[in-house]
């Protein structure tokens, strides 16, 4: 069942993490009765030590210049067919130095807390999430994949067809409930996870990050890879882009406000303007991940200021 599958994955991840001194997850019971503020500062030194191993590995790679738009390894580009249009061909070092430095900055603030990526279908949650988890030394989970595994390998589209959307959303909530008890994980949620208030209860145990992508860009991405795996888009006929854009607009009207509940917003339009790109499609997952870390750190810094009054420092 789902819980057995998650535990099995954690055992495999744990064996890998142990080699580089990265804990895959933390027993929640160790944190019971301890205020978050008192943990954060005592944990920072430990987190700094954990990060040294990753930085050391990075320094072993050739130090060469490369086009930032081709700064993601082919290993990541093959991870998700629906997000692969985010990436460009080319095999280079998977961790851009700026990304490593930004991860180093945010780790002490995270204090082991998990991160939940939310956003519309095709927004790149899985691709960006995998990159973020690798550079942090976190474990990565895709909610859709966990549900498919729990349903004996049935695809999301098949689950929708045979059991309906309500059944799927229930399984999604079950997955988030179990994941919320873990630390040191990055989770890619389904596009509709935000519509259930109970899901926010579980995601708020970590940090939620909204990947905000323009609908036009999403429609182009989805049209490029097809709608077969998109149960909410697959039943309509017509030009792929037009169908995708029309349906995405309807879905946005239903969910758009819910996405704003996320702790951090990563606007691809803002990143493109900042970096001088004409189109958000020019952005790489590395650049998006850097912005995500910046927004997460900004949120956690504000949270820390509120939690710990000046007189207690």
Tab-separated table of N, CA and C in Angstrom, residues 7 16 27 29 41 43 48 54 66 72 77 106 108 124 137-138 195 216 227 237 241 246 252 260 262 265:
chain	number	residue	atom	x	y	z
A	7	UNK	N	7.820	4.081	2.717
A	7	UNK	CA	8.875	3.608	3.608
A	7	UNK	C	9.980	2.926	2.812
A	16	UNK	N	21.551	6.133	0.438
A	16	UNK	CA	22.344	7.075	-0.365
A	16	UNK	C	22.739	8.288	0.469
A	27	UNK	N	12.698	11.928	12.426
A	27	UNK	CA	11.555	11.428	13.196
A	27	UNK	C	10.854	12.608	13.857
A	29	UNK	N	8.864	12.777	16.173
A	29	UNK	CA	8.775	12.733	17.634
A	29	UNK	C	9.930	13.460	18.305
A	41	UNK	N	18.258	27.915	15.604
A	41	UNK	CA	19.630	28.367	15.738
A	41	UNK	C	20.570	27.222	16.105
A	43	UNK	N	20.241	24.287	15.162
A	43	UNK	CA	20.335	23.410	14.004
A	43	UNK	C	21.216	23.984	12.912
A	48	UNK	N	25.007	23.546	8.314
A	48	UNK	CA	26.188	24.031	7.603
A	48	UNK	C	27.157	22.883	7.358
A	54	UNK	N	28.293	18.525	-0.015
A	54	UNK	CA	27.800	18.852	-1.335
A	54	UNK	C	28.691	19.859	-2.036
A	66	UNK	N	29.797	28.240	-19.042
A	66	UNK	CA	28.810	27.670	-19.943
A	66	UNK	C	27.605	28.583	-19.984
A	72	UNK	N	21.508	22.562	-17.005
A	72	UNK	CA	20.891	21.445	-16.301
A	72	UNK	C	21.284	20.151	-16.996
A	77	UNK	N	16.631	16.416	-17.275
A	77	UNK	CA	15.746	16.694	-18.394
A	77	UNK	C	14.898	15.496	-18.766
A	106	UNK	N	19.843	29.127	2.288
A	106	UNK	CA	18.486	28.860	2.757
A	106	UNK	C	18.403	27.681	3.718
A	108	UNK	N	19.937	26.810	6.572
A	108	UNK	CA	19.761	27.091	8.005
A	108	UNK	C	18.364	27.606	8.346
A	124	UNK	N	6.031	22.754	-14.185
A	124	UNK	CA	7.416	22.330	-13.950
A	124	UNK	C	7.704	21.941	-12.518
A	137	UNK	N	20.051	18.031	-0.714
A	137	UNK	CA	20.260	16.750	-0.066
A	137	UNK	C	18.975	16.219	0.528
A	138	UNK	N	17.844	16.694	0.042
A	138	UNK	CA	16.527	16.247	0.477
A	138	UNK	C	16.064	15.060	-0.370
A	195	UNK	N	-7.179	22.936	-3.986
A	195	UNK	CA	-8.597	23.241	-3.846
A	195	UNK	C	-9.200	22.672	-2.570
A	216	UNK	N	-0.446	31.172	-21.266
A	216	UNK	CA	-0.006	30.971	-22.646
A	216	UNK	C	1.177	30.016	-22.701
A	227	UNK	N	-1.905	15.746	-24.576
A	227	UNK	CA	-2.799	15.800	-23.421
A	227	UNK	C	-3.202	14.424	-22.908
A	237	UNK	N	-11.666	18.069	-28.253
A	237	UNK	CA	-11.026	17.943	-29.561
A	237	UNK	C	-10.748	19.326	-30.130
A	241	UNK	N	-3.164	23.614	-28.918
A	241	UNK	CA	-2.909	24.821	-28.133
A	241	UNK	C	-4.216	25.487	-27.708
A	246	UNK	N	-7.886	27.100	-23.556
A	246	UNK	CA	-9.277	27.286	-23.141
A	246	UNK	C	-9.554	26.566	-21.830
A	252	UNK	N	-8.033	27.798	-14.186
A	252	UNK	CA	-7.459	28.923	-13.450
A	252	UNK	C	-8.532	29.709	-12.705
A	260	UNK	N	-2.700	31.449	-4.287
A	260	UNK	CA	-2.138	32.586	-3.552
A	260	UNK	C	-1.970	32.292	-2.067
A	262	UNK	N	-0.103	30.037	-0.963
A	262	UNK	CA	1.265	29.526	-0.796
A	262	UNK	C	2.126	30.532	-0.047
A	265	UNK	N	5.813	32.819	-3.641
A	265	UNK	CA	5.386	32.835	-5.050
A	265	UNK	C	6.610	33.009	-5.938
